[in-house]
PDB file of C-alpha atoms and ligand atoms in Angstrom:
ATOM      1  CA  UNK A   1      22.212   8.742 -22.499  1.00 62.00           C
ATOM      2  CA  UNK A   2      18.388   8.570 -20.921  1.00 70.00           C
ATOM      3  CA  UNK A   3      18.206   4.244 -21.785  1.00 63.00           C
ATOM      4  CA  UNK A   4      14.938   3.266 -24.357  1.00 64.00           C
ATOM      5  CA  UNK A   5      14.340   0.004 -23.465  1.00 68.00           C
ATOM      6  CA  UNK A   6      11.679  -2.491 -24.497  1.00 76.00           C
ATOM      7  CA  UNK A   7       9.339  -3.678 -20.876  1.00 86.00           C
ATOM      8  CA  UNK A   8       7.205  -6.895 -21.370  1.00 95.00           C
ATOM      9  CA  UNK A   9       5.133  -7.182 -18.323  1.00 97.00           C
ATOM     10  CA  UNK A  10       3.672 -11.249 -17.098  1.00 98.00           C
ATOM     11  CA  UNK A  11       0.585 -10.729 -14.950  1.00 98.00           C
ATOM     12  CA  UNK A  12       1.012 -12.830 -11.817  1.00 98.00           C
ATOM     13  CA  UNK A  13      -2.971 -13.598 -10.294  1.00 98.00           C
ATOM     14  CA  UNK A  14      -7.027 -12.335 -12.197  1.00 97.00           C
ATOM     15  CA  UNK A  15      -6.860  -9.358  -9.955  1.00 98.00           C
ATOM     16  CA  UNK A  16      -4.021  -7.450  -9.946  1.00 98.00           C
ATOM     17  CA  UNK A  17      -0.432  -7.325 -10.043  1.00 98.00           C
ATOM     18  CA  UNK A  18       2.482  -7.904 -13.925  1.00 98.00           C
ATOM     19  CA  UNK A  19       6.006  -8.916 -13.483  1.00 98.00           C
ATOM     20  CA  UNK A  20       8.170  -6.105 -15.419  1.00 98.00           C
ATOM     21  CA  UNK A  21      11.221  -7.796 -17.431  1.00 96.00           C
ATOM     22  CA  UNK A  22      14.181  -6.413 -18.900  1.00 89.00           C
ATOM     23  CA  UNK A  23      13.873  -3.397 -16.591  1.00 94.00           C
ATOM     24  CA  UNK A  24      17.087  -2.117 -14.674  1.00 96.00           C
ATOM     25  CA  UNK A  25      16.075   0.684 -12.269  1.00 97.00           C
ATOM     26  CA  UNK A  26      19.099   2.249 -11.833  1.00 97.00           C
ATOM     27  CA  UNK A  27      20.270   4.004 -14.828  1.00 95.00           C
ATOM     28  CA  UNK A  28      17.910   6.710 -15.642  1.00 94.00           C
ATOM     29  CA  UNK A  29      14.946   6.119 -18.066  1.00 95.00           C
ATOM     30  CA  UNK A  30      13.724   7.499 -21.735  1.00 94.00           C
ATOM     31  CA  UNK A  31      10.457   9.203 -20.311  1.00 95.00           C
ATOM     32  CA  UNK A  32       8.648   6.454 -23.461  1.00 94.00           C
ATOM     33  CA  UNK A  33      10.097   4.161 -21.485  1.00 95.00           C
ATOM     34  CA  UNK A  34       8.695   6.192 -17.277  1.00 96.00           C
ATOM     35  CA  UNK A  35       5.041   5.715 -19.962  1.00 96.00           C
ATOM     36  CA  UNK A  36       5.196   3.060 -20.481  1.00 96.00           C
ATOM     37  CA  UNK A  37       5.742   2.014 -17.175  1.00 97.00           C
ATOM     38  CA  UNK A  38       3.277   4.029 -15.405  1.00 98.00           C
ATOM     39  CA  UNK A  39       0.910   2.713 -18.275  1.00 97.00           C
ATOM     40  CA  UNK A  40       1.672  -0.662 -16.841  1.00 97.00           C
ATOM     41  CA  UNK A  41       0.907   0.544 -12.894  1.00 98.00           C
ATOM     42  CA  UNK A  42      -2.581   1.115 -13.667  1.00 98.00           C
ATOM     43  CA  UNK A  43      -3.290  -1.393 -15.718  1.00 98.00           C
ATOM     44  CA  UNK A  44      -2.371  -3.891 -13.238  1.00 98.00           C
ATOM     45  CA  UNK A  45      -1.961  -1.669 -10.477  1.00 98.00           C
ATOM     46  CA  UNK A  46       0.773  -3.361  -8.657  1.00 99.00           C
ATOM     47  CA  UNK A  47       3.879  -4.150 -10.546  1.00 98.00           C
ATOM     48  CA  UNK A  48       6.986  -6.218  -9.449  1.00 98.00           C
ATOM     49  CA  UNK A  49      10.309  -5.530 -11.208  1.00 98.00           C
ATOM     50  CA  UNK A  50      13.094  -8.803 -10.196  1.00 98.00           C
ATOM     51  CA  UNK A  51      16.805  -8.424  -9.606  1.00 98.00           C
ATOM     52  CA  UNK A  52      17.433  -4.819  -9.455  1.00 98.00           C
ATOM     53  CA  UNK A  53      20.589  -3.141  -7.921  1.00 98.00           C
ATOM     54  CA  UNK A  54      19.551   0.319  -6.241  1.00 98.00           C
ATOM     55  CA  UNK A  55      21.255   2.451  -4.238  1.00 98.00           C
ATOM     56  CA  UNK A  56      18.671   4.467  -1.970  1.00 98.00           C
ATOM     57  CA  UNK A  57      19.366   7.941  -4.325  1.00 98.00           C
ATOM     58  CA  UNK A  58      18.520   5.436  -7.243  1.00 98.00           C
ATOM     59  CA  UNK A  59      15.597   4.486  -5.641  1.00 98.00           C
ATOM     60  CA  UNK A  60      14.214   8.264  -4.969  1.00 98.00           C
ATOM     61  CA  UNK A  61      15.203   8.901  -8.970  1.00 98.00           C
ATOM     62  CA  UNK A  62      12.989   6.160 -10.120  1.00 98.00           C
ATOM     63  CA  UNK A  63      10.313   6.574  -7.478  1.00 98.00           C
ATOM     64  CA  UNK A  64      10.139  10.499  -8.461  1.00 98.00           C
ATOM     65  CA  UNK A  65       9.084   9.167 -12.037  1.00 98.00           C
ATOM     66  CA  UNK A  66       5.450   9.068 -10.945  1.00 98.00           C
ATOM     67  CA  UNK A  67       5.585  12.158  -8.426  1.00 97.00           C
ATOM     68  CA  UNK A  68       6.837  14.085  -5.793  1.00 98.00           C
ATOM     69  CA  UNK A  69       7.922  11.967  -2.512  1.00 98.00           C
ATOM     70  CA  UNK A  70       6.867  12.509   1.345  1.00 95.00           C
ATOM     71  CA  UNK A  71       7.861  11.373   4.274  1.00 89.00           C
ATOM     72  CA  UNK A  72       6.371   9.348   7.055  1.00 84.00           C
ATOM     73  CA  UNK A  73       5.845  12.073  10.485  1.00 82.00           C
ATOM     74  CA  UNK A  74       7.246  10.842  12.953  1.00 84.00           C
ATOM     75  CA  UNK A  75       9.424   8.029  11.167  1.00 88.00           C
ATOM     76  CA  UNK A  76      11.894  10.762  10.128  1.00 91.00           C
ATOM     77  CA  UNK A  77      14.551   8.602  12.974  1.00 93.00           C
ATOM     78  CA  UNK A  78      13.823   5.746  10.200  1.00 97.00           C
ATOM     79  CA  UNK A  79      15.599   7.222   7.033  1.00 97.00           C
ATOM     80  CA  UNK A  80      19.513   5.647   5.584  1.00 97.00           C
ATOM     81  CA  UNK A  81      21.427   9.247   6.457  1.00 95.00           C
ATOM     82  CA  UNK A  82      21.446  11.987   3.945  1.00 96.00           C
ATOM     83  CA  UNK A  83      17.950  10.098   2.167  1.00 97.00           C
ATOM     84  CA  UNK A  84      15.039  11.575   4.757  1.00 97.00           C
ATOM     85  CA  UNK A  85      12.557  10.205   2.044  1.00 98.00           C
ATOM     86  CA  UNK A  86      13.122   6.732   1.928  1.00 98.00           C
ATOM     87  CA  UNK A  87      12.503   5.529   4.884  1.00 98.00           C
ATOM     88  CA  UNK A  88      13.504   1.372   6.311  1.00 98.00           C
ATOM     89  CA  UNK A  89      11.329  -0.989   7.122  1.00 98.00           C
ATOM     90  CA  UNK A  90      13.168  -3.698   9.246  1.00 98.00           C
ATOM     91  CA  UNK A  91      13.088  -5.716  12.026  1.00 98.00           C
ATOM     92  CA  UNK A  92      16.628  -5.288  12.522  1.00 98.00           C
ATOM     93  CA  UNK A  93      18.157  -4.528  15.836  1.00 96.00           C
ATOM     94  CA  UNK A  94      21.181  -2.475  15.920  1.00 95.00           C
ATOM     95  CA  UNK A  95      22.658  -1.066  19.501  1.00 93.00           C
ATOM     96  CA  UNK A  96      19.653  -2.554  21.038  1.00 90.00           C
ATOM     97  CA  UNK A  97      17.080   0.220  18.995  1.00 93.00           C
ATOM     98  CA  UNK A  98      15.465  -1.426  15.358  1.00 94.00           C
ATOM     99  CA  UNK A  99      17.206   0.334  12.239  1.00 97.00           C
ATOM    100  CA  UNK A 100      13.483  -0.167  11.029  1.00 97.00           C
ATOM    101  CA  UNK A 101      10.014  -0.148  11.400  1.00 93.00           C
ATOM    102  CA  UNK A 102       6.882  -2.700  11.348  1.00 92.00           C
ATOM    103  CA  UNK A 103       8.753  -5.412  13.108  1.00 94.00           C
ATOM    104  CA  UNK A 104       8.780  -9.059  12.429  1.00 96.00           C
ATOM    105  CA  UNK A 105       4.848  -9.153  13.204  1.00 94.00           C
ATOM    106  CA  UNK A 106       1.538  -9.133  11.492  1.00 94.00           C
ATOM    107  CA  UNK A 107       1.042  -6.233   9.209  1.00 92.00           C
ATOM    108  CA  UNK A 108      -2.822  -6.703   8.041  1.00 92.00           C
ATOM    109  CA  UNK A 109      -4.586  -5.610   5.017  1.00 95.00           C
ATOM    110  CA  UNK A 110      -4.145  -1.586   5.360  1.00 95.00           C
ATOM    111  CA  UNK A 111      -3.979   0.989   2.859  1.00 96.00           C
ATOM    112  CA  UNK A 112      -1.255   3.292   3.579  1.00 94.00           C
ATOM    113  CA  UNK A 113      -1.676   6.664   5.591  1.00 93.00           C
ATOM    114  CA  UNK A 114      -5.289   6.449   4.522  1.00 96.00           C
ATOM    115  CA  UNK A 115      -5.899   8.418   7.976  1.00 95.00           C
ATOM    116  CA  UNK A 116      -4.735  11.993   6.420  1.00 95.00           C
ATOM    117  CA  UNK A 117      -6.600  13.940   3.865  1.00 97.00           C
ATOM    118  CA  UNK A 118      -4.105  13.555   1.362  1.00 97.00           C
ATOM    119  CA  UNK A 119      -3.320  10.235   1.291  1.00 97.00           C
ATOM    120  CA  UNK A 120      -0.306   8.636  -1.059  1.00 97.00           C
ATOM    121  CA  UNK A 121      -1.880   7.601  -4.618  1.00 98.00           C
ATOM    122  CA  UNK A 122       1.268   5.233  -4.730  1.00 98.00           C
ATOM    123  CA  UNK A 123       4.093   2.899  -2.433  1.00 98.00           C
ATOM    124  CA  UNK A 124       7.099   2.064  -3.581  1.00 98.00           C
ATOM    125  CA  UNK A 125       9.440  -0.857  -1.489  1.00 98.00           C
ATOM    126  CA  UNK A 126      12.379  -2.564  -2.357  1.00 99.00           C
ATOM    127  CA  UNK A 127      13.901  -5.622  -0.705  1.00 98.00           C
ATOM    128  CA  UNK A 128      17.857  -5.546   0.472  1.00 98.00           C
ATOM    129  CA  UNK A 129      17.350  -9.045   2.910  1.00 98.00           C
ATOM    130  CA  UNK A 130      15.131 -10.819   2.344  1.00 98.00           C
ATOM    131  CA  UNK A 131      13.945 -14.333   5.691  1.00 98.00           C
ATOM    132  CA  UNK A 132      13.808 -17.376   3.838  1.00 97.00           C
ATOM    133  CA  UNK A 133       9.920 -18.190   4.529  1.00 97.00           C
ATOM    134  CA  UNK A 134       7.475 -15.593   5.875  1.00 98.00           C
ATOM    135  CA  UNK A 135       7.634 -12.078   5.438  1.00 98.00           C
ATOM    136  CA  UNK A 136       5.700 -12.224   2.405  1.00 98.00           C
ATOM    137  CA  UNK A 137       3.319  -9.570   0.878  1.00 98.00           C
ATOM    138  CA  UNK A 138      -0.282 -10.019  -0.386  1.00 98.00           C
ATOM    139  CA  UNK A 139      -2.482  -7.395  -2.683  1.00 98.00           C
ATOM    140  CA  UNK A 140      -5.610  -6.870  -2.911  1.00 98.00           C
ATOM    141  CA  UNK A 141      -7.618  -5.157  -5.349  1.00 98.00           C
ATOM    142  CA  UNK A 142     -10.657  -3.136  -4.472  1.00 98.00           C
ATOM    143  CA  UNK A 143     -11.260  -2.799  -8.041  1.00 98.00           C
ATOM    144  CA  UNK A 144     -12.135  -6.529  -8.048  1.00 98.00           C
ATOM    145  CA  UNK A 145     -13.857  -6.253  -4.910  1.00 98.00           C
ATOM    146  CA  UNK A 146     -16.061  -3.633  -5.680  1.00 98.00           C
ATOM    147  CA  UNK A 147     -16.956  -4.973  -8.908  1.00 97.00           C
ATOM    148  CA  UNK A 148     -18.351  -8.172  -6.843  1.00 98.00           C
ATOM    149  CA  UNK A 149     -19.609  -6.751  -4.530  1.00 97.00           C
ATOM    150  CA  UNK A 150     -22.874  -7.995  -3.270  1.00 97.00           C
ATOM    151  CA  UNK A 151     -25.873  -4.813  -4.656  1.00 97.00           C
ATOM    152  CA  UNK A 152     -27.383  -4.798  -1.559  1.00 97.00           C
ATOM    153  CA  UNK A 153     -24.062  -3.795   0.218  1.00 97.00           C
ATOM    154  CA  UNK A 154     -23.460  -1.645  -2.574  1.00 96.00           C
ATOM    155  CA  UNK A 155     -26.658   0.284  -2.549  1.00 96.00           C
ATOM    156  CA  UNK A 156     -25.693   0.935   2.079  1.00 97.00           C
ATOM    157  CA  UNK A 157     -23.045   2.705   1.161  1.00 97.00           C
ATOM    158  CA  UNK A 158     -24.295   4.583  -1.636  1.00 96.00           C
ATOM    159  CA  UNK A 159     -23.042   7.801  -1.076  1.00 96.00           C
ATOM    160  CA  UNK A 160     -21.476   7.192   2.444  1.00 97.00           C
ATOM    161  CA  UNK A 161     -18.149   8.227   3.457  1.00 98.00           C
ATOM    162  CA  UNK A 162     -16.021   5.808   6.184  1.00 98.00           C
ATOM    163  CA  UNK A 163     -13.707   7.535   8.691  1.00 97.00           C
ATOM    164  CA  UNK A 164      -9.953   6.693   8.639  1.00 97.00           C
ATOM    165  CA  UNK A 165      -8.525   6.048  12.598  1.00 94.00           C
ATOM    166  CA  UNK A 166      -4.332   7.878  12.184  1.00 91.00           C
ATOM    167  CA  UNK A 167      -4.182   6.540  16.402  1.00 91.00           C
ATOM    168  CA  UNK A 168      -2.695   3.367  14.902  1.00 86.00           C
ATOM    169  CA  UNK A 169      -0.198   1.869  13.033  1.00 76.00           C
ATOM    170  CA  UNK A 170      -0.482  -1.820  10.266  1.00 69.00           C
ATOM    171  CA  UNK A 171       0.860  -4.111  13.341  1.00 70.00           C
ATOM    172  CA  UNK A 172      -2.262  -2.553  15.276  1.00 75.00           C
ATOM    173  CA  UNK A 173      -0.424  -1.078  18.249  1.00 81.00           C
ATOM    174  CA  UNK A 174      -1.321   2.806  19.044  1.00 87.00           C
ATOM    175  CA  UNK A 175       1.247   5.749  17.629  1.00 84.00           C
ATOM    176  CA  UNK A 176       3.211   7.535  20.252  1.00 78.00           C
ATOM    177  CA  UNK A 177       1.880  11.148  20.253  1.00 80.00           C
ATOM    178  CA  UNK A 178      -2.165   9.072  20.418  1.00 85.00           C
ATOM    179  CA  UNK A 179      -4.472   8.600  23.625  1.00 86.00           C
ATOM    180  CA  UNK A 180      -6.146   5.046  23.385  1.00 83.00           C
ATOM    181  CA  UNK A 181     -10.355   5.778  23.004  1.00 83.00           C
ATOM    182  CA  UNK A 182     -13.339   2.969  23.023  1.00 81.00           C
ATOM    183  CA  UNK A 183     -16.238   4.786  20.522  1.00 88.00           C
ATOM    184  CA  UNK A 184     -14.831   4.559  16.724  1.00 91.00           C
ATOM    185  CA  UNK A 185     -17.222   7.075  16.225  1.00 90.00           C
ATOM    186  CA  UNK A 186     -14.652   9.509  17.912  1.00 85.00           C
ATOM    187  CA  UNK A 187     -11.333   8.357  16.627  1.00 91.00           C
ATOM    188  CA  UNK A 188      -8.893  10.565  15.866  1.00 92.00           C
ATOM    189  CA  UNK A 189      -8.251  10.634  11.253  1.00 93.00           C
ATOM    190  CA  UNK A 190      -9.522  11.962   7.635  1.00 97.00           C
ATOM    191  CA  UNK A 191     -13.491  10.908   6.303  1.00 98.00           C
ATOM    192  CA  UNK A 192     -12.953   9.945   2.584  1.00 98.00           C
ATOM    193  CA  UNK A 193     -15.319   8.384   0.200  1.00 98.00           C
ATOM    194  CA  UNK A 194     -15.824   3.867   0.984  1.00 98.00           C
ATOM    195  CA  UNK A 195     -16.378   4.364  -2.783  1.00 98.00           C
ATOM    196  CA  UNK A 196     -13.573   6.567  -4.477  1.00 98.00           C
ATOM    197  CA  UNK A 197     -13.472   7.390  -8.016  1.00 98.00           C
ATOM    198  CA  UNK A 198      -9.512   6.707  -9.719  1.00 98.00           C
ATOM    199  CA  UNK A 199      -7.845   9.733 -10.593  1.00 97.00           C
ATOM    200  CA  UNK A 200      -5.768   8.354 -13.879  1.00 97.00           C
ATOM    201  CA  UNK A 201      -8.173   5.225 -14.559  1.00 98.00           C
ATOM    202  CA  UNK A 202     -11.541   7.072 -13.807  1.00 97.00           C
ATOM    203  CA  UNK A 203     -12.657   3.228 -12.544  1.00 97.00           C
ATOM    204  CA  UNK A 204     -13.954   3.341  -9.266  1.00 98.00           C
ATOM    205  CA  UNK A 205     -12.843   0.940  -6.713  1.00 98.00           C
ATOM    206  CA  UNK A 206     -13.171   0.327  -2.710  1.00 98.00           C
ATOM    207  CA  UNK A 207     -11.621   2.933  -0.395  1.00 98.00           C
ATOM    208  CA  UNK A 208     -10.983   0.569   3.421  1.00 97.00           C
ATOM    209  CA  UNK A 209      -7.563   1.809   5.298  1.00 95.00           C
ATOM    210  CA  UNK A 210      -7.643  -0.497   7.697  1.00 94.00           C
ATOM    211  CA  UNK A 211     -10.848  -2.717   9.841  1.00 94.00           C
ATOM    212  CA  UNK A 212      -9.606  -1.980  13.280  1.00 91.00           C
ATOM    213  CA  UNK A 213     -11.218   0.826  14.390  1.00 93.00           C
ATOM    214  CA  UNK A 214     -12.975   2.778  10.861  1.00 96.00           C
ATOM    215  CA  UNK A 215     -16.499   3.979  11.278  1.00 97.00           C
ATOM    216  CA  UNK A 216     -19.544   4.777   8.695  1.00 98.00           C
ATOM    217  CA  UNK A 217     -19.554   8.346   8.767  1.00 97.00           C
ATOM    218  CA  UNK A 218     -23.802   8.708  10.693  1.00 96.00           C
ATOM    219  CA  UNK A 219     -24.125   4.917  10.949  1.00 97.00           C
ATOM    220  CA  UNK A 220     -24.554   3.477  15.004  1.00 97.00           C
ATOM    221  CA  UNK A 221     -21.546   2.170  15.590  1.00 96.00           C
ATOM    222  CA  UNK A 222     -23.849  -1.228  16.155  1.00 97.00           C
ATOM    223  CA  UNK A 223     -24.449  -0.828  12.174  1.00 97.00           C
ATOM    224  CA  UNK A 224     -21.697   0.241  11.361  1.00 98.00           C
ATOM    225  CA  UNK A 225     -19.897  -2.345  12.219  1.00 97.00           C
ATOM    226  CA  UNK A 226     -21.825  -5.028  11.192  1.00 98.00           C
ATOM    227  CA  UNK A 227     -22.058  -3.512   7.224  1.00 98.00           C
ATOM    228  CA  UNK A 228     -17.743  -3.205   7.942  1.00 98.00           C
ATOM    229  CA  UNK A 229     -17.480  -6.591   9.335  1.00 98.00           C
ATOM    230  CA  UNK A 230     -19.787  -7.613   5.902  1.00 98.00           C
ATOM    231  CA  UNK A 231     -17.522  -5.995   3.323  1.00 98.00           C
ATOM    232  CA  UNK A 232     -14.312  -7.529   4.889  1.00 98.00           C
ATOM    233  CA  UNK A 233     -15.059 -10.295   4.356  1.00 97.00           C
ATOM    234  CA  UNK A 234     -16.256  -9.569   1.579  1.00 97.00           C
ATOM    235  CA  UNK A 235     -12.960  -8.262   0.031  1.00 96.00           C
ATOM    236  CA  UNK A 236     -10.244 -10.610   2.186  1.00 93.00           C
ATOM    237  CA  UNK A 237     -11.153 -13.529  -0.567  1.00 94.00           C
ATOM    238  CA  UNK A 238      -8.145 -15.405  -2.427  1.00 95.00           C
ATOM    239  CA  UNK A 239      -9.660 -14.255  -5.981  1.00 97.00           C
ATOM    240  CA  UNK A 240      -9.832 -10.450  -5.060  1.00 98.00           C
ATOM    241  CA  UNK A 241      -5.943 -11.024  -4.011  1.00 98.00           C
ATOM    242  CA  UNK A 242      -1.760 -11.518  -5.601  1.00 98.00           C
ATOM    243  CA  UNK A 243       1.322 -12.414  -2.373  1.00 98.00           C
ATOM    244  CA  UNK A 244       4.190 -11.439  -2.983  1.00 98.00           C
ATOM    245  CA  UNK A 245       7.051 -13.833  -1.502  1.00 98.00           C
ATOM    246  CA  UNK A 246      10.532 -11.420  -1.984  1.00 98.00           C
ATOM    247  CA  UNK A 247      13.688 -11.909  -3.479  1.00 98.00           C
ATOM    248  CA  UNK A 248      16.104  -9.938  -2.292  1.00 98.00           C
ATOM    249  CA  UNK A 249      16.181  -7.496  -4.880  1.00 98.00           C
ATOM    250  CA  UNK A 250      13.004  -6.634  -5.489  1.00 98.00           C
ATOM    251  CA  UNK A 251      11.371  -3.358  -6.134  1.00 98.00           C
ATOM    252  CA  UNK A 252       7.272  -3.963  -6.226  1.00 98.00           C
ATOM    253  CA  UNK A 253       5.538  -0.421  -6.508  1.00 98.00           C
ATOM    254  CA  UNK A 254       2.070  -0.326  -5.567  1.00 98.00           C
ATOM    255  CA  UNK A 255      -1.613   2.046  -6.214  1.00 98.00           C
ATOM    256  CA  UNK A 256      -3.172   2.855  -2.870  1.00 98.00           C
ATOM    257  CA  UNK A 257      -5.957   4.499  -4.459  1.00 98.00           C
ATOM    258  CA  UNK A 258      -6.990   0.808  -6.178  1.00 98.00           C
ATOM    259  CA  UNK A 259      -5.369  -1.741  -3.970  1.00 98.00           C
ATOM    260  CA  UNK A 260      -4.658  -3.747   0.215  1.00 98.00           C
ATOM    261  CA  UNK A 261      -1.744  -5.189   1.417  1.00 98.00           C
ATOM    262  CA  UNK A 262      -0.898  -6.576   4.760  1.00 97.00           C
ATOM    263  CA  UNK A 263       2.299  -8.494   5.327  1.00 97.00           C
ATOM    264  CA  UNK A 264       3.285 -12.039   7.278  1.00 98.00           C
ATOM    265  CA  UNK A 265       4.652 -12.353  10.437  1.00 98.00           C
ATOM    266  CA  UNK A 266       8.521 -13.748  10.260  1.00 98.00           C
ATOM    267  CA  UNK A 267      11.090 -16.180  12.556  1.00 98.00           C
ATOM    268  CA  UNK A 268      11.902 -13.022  14.396  1.00 97.00           C
ATOM    269  CA  UNK A 269      15.837 -13.986  14.426  1.00 97.00           C
ATOM    270  CA  UNK A 270      15.437 -14.010  10.996  1.00 98.00           C
ATOM    271  CA  UNK A 271      16.619 -10.449   8.763  1.00 98.00           C
ATOM    272  CA  UNK A 272      14.255  -8.238   7.080  1.00 98.00           C
ATOM    273  CA  UNK A 273      15.837  -4.430   5.744  1.00 98.00           C
ATOM    274  CA  UNK A 274      13.722  -2.860   2.798  1.00 98.00           C
ATOM    275  CA  UNK A 275      13.778   0.740   2.017  1.00 98.00           C
ATOM    276  CA  UNK A 276      10.742   2.417   1.082  1.00 98.00           C
ATOM    277  CA  UNK A 277       9.403   5.982  -0.927  1.00 98.00           C
ATOM    278  CA  UNK A 278       5.984   7.473  -1.172  1.00 97.00           C
ATOM    279  CA  UNK A 279       5.258   9.742  -3.585  1.00 98.00           C
ATOM    280  CA  UNK A 280       2.796  12.459  -2.242  1.00 97.00           C
ATOM    281  CA  UNK A 281      -0.868  12.425  -1.479  1.00 92.00           C
ATOM    282  CA  UNK A 282      -3.661  14.148  -3.468  1.00 90.00           C
ATOM    283  CA  UNK A 283      -7.294  13.956  -1.904  1.00 96.00           C
ATOM    284  CA  UNK A 284      -9.759  11.145  -2.690  1.00 97.00           C
ATOM    285  CA  UNK A 285     -12.123  11.771  -5.041  1.00 96.00           C
ATOM    286  CA  UNK A 286     -16.191  10.020  -4.727  1.00 97.00           C
ATOM    287  CA  UNK A 287     -17.143   8.416  -7.616  1.00 96.00           C
ATOM    288  CA  UNK A 288     -19.794   9.356  -9.763  1.00 89.00           C
ATOM    289  CA  UNK A 289     -21.669   5.894  -9.310  1.00 66.00           C
ATOM    290  CA  UNK A 290     -22.175   6.740  -5.852  1.00 50.00           C
ATOM    291  CA  UNK A 291     -22.539   9.898  -4.796  1.00 43.00           C
TER     292      UNK A 291
HETATM  293  C1  OGA B   1       4.556  -0.966   4.005  1.00 83.15           C
HETATM  294  C2  OGA B   1       4.270  -1.924   4.269  1.00 83.15           C
HETATM  295  C3  OGA B   1       4.959  -4.525   3.777  1.00 83.15           C
HETATM  296  C4  OGA B   1       5.713  -5.439   4.179  1.00 83.15           C
HETATM  297  O1  OGA B   1       5.494  -0.861   4.222  1.00 83.15           O
HETATM  298  O2  OGA B   1       3.566   0.035   4.036  1.00 83.15           O
HETATM  299  O3  OGA B   1       3.340  -1.837   4.494  1.00 83.15           O
HETATM  300  O4  OGA B   1       5.858  -5.773   3.372  1.00 83.15           O
HETATM  301  N1  OGA B   1       4.860  -2.770   4.523  1.00 83.15           N
HETATM  302  O5  OGA B   1       6.539  -5.188   4.856  1.00 83.15           O
HETATM  303 MN1   MN B   2       1.849  -0.880   4.459  1.00 83.15          MN
END
């Protein structure tokens, strides 16, 4: 019998984030419970479930309630054996090689894999080992950032698309199968509307991907850089964010269609091990108001 659970959520910040109580994610969930979680997710953009005890199979089973799962091209070696849909995010080394990706450094603000034509709508991250301090993950509401965007910037980006560079990872490193370039207007990647409509809520949200190597299509590099600097300065205000301090057993799920995230660095000697799944993508849709 799938478990019927009464879920209760408590907001974590003004702009986004809610902690969900009363749920054990390791057991099969009823359709009603899944629907309630989905609605809470759409309402709050980032959900936090504490004190979970999940195997990789339970993590993928829970994740699949929200869509088909995807893998990250090039990162296949960093999956636990038998679970190609789980990616290990870790700085831990074994036999001279890291068992996962992203190391111990800062990961700057980004949306997962926005350089694809069909970026993942959501990602789920489950903590197995966390450092005592550092390694916090912060989230930004792109609904709230857009709502508060100064009118002249909103006018300047109306109907515009952004080129999302595919050649660097979120730690800023050049990916192994790419070559360096000077001119951001020549960066490889995907072009998406800067203001997208969330396909489920209908709400418009800014869609920025990453700051580094981004380019507003059709603008000179100089004016694109100036505009992007203003947009990013506006977005990174604390009032649009929630920062998560991890405990072991936390599962977070975030909506890439209306949030960005970043991660603090942490002590290289400390161990941080997270298992992650990612939902299969769909193409972002331009918001009508900005068309
Ligand atoms: C990710 C990511 C941040 C973190 O998994 O996409 O950005 O806190 N992780 O490890
Ligand atoms: Mn990420």
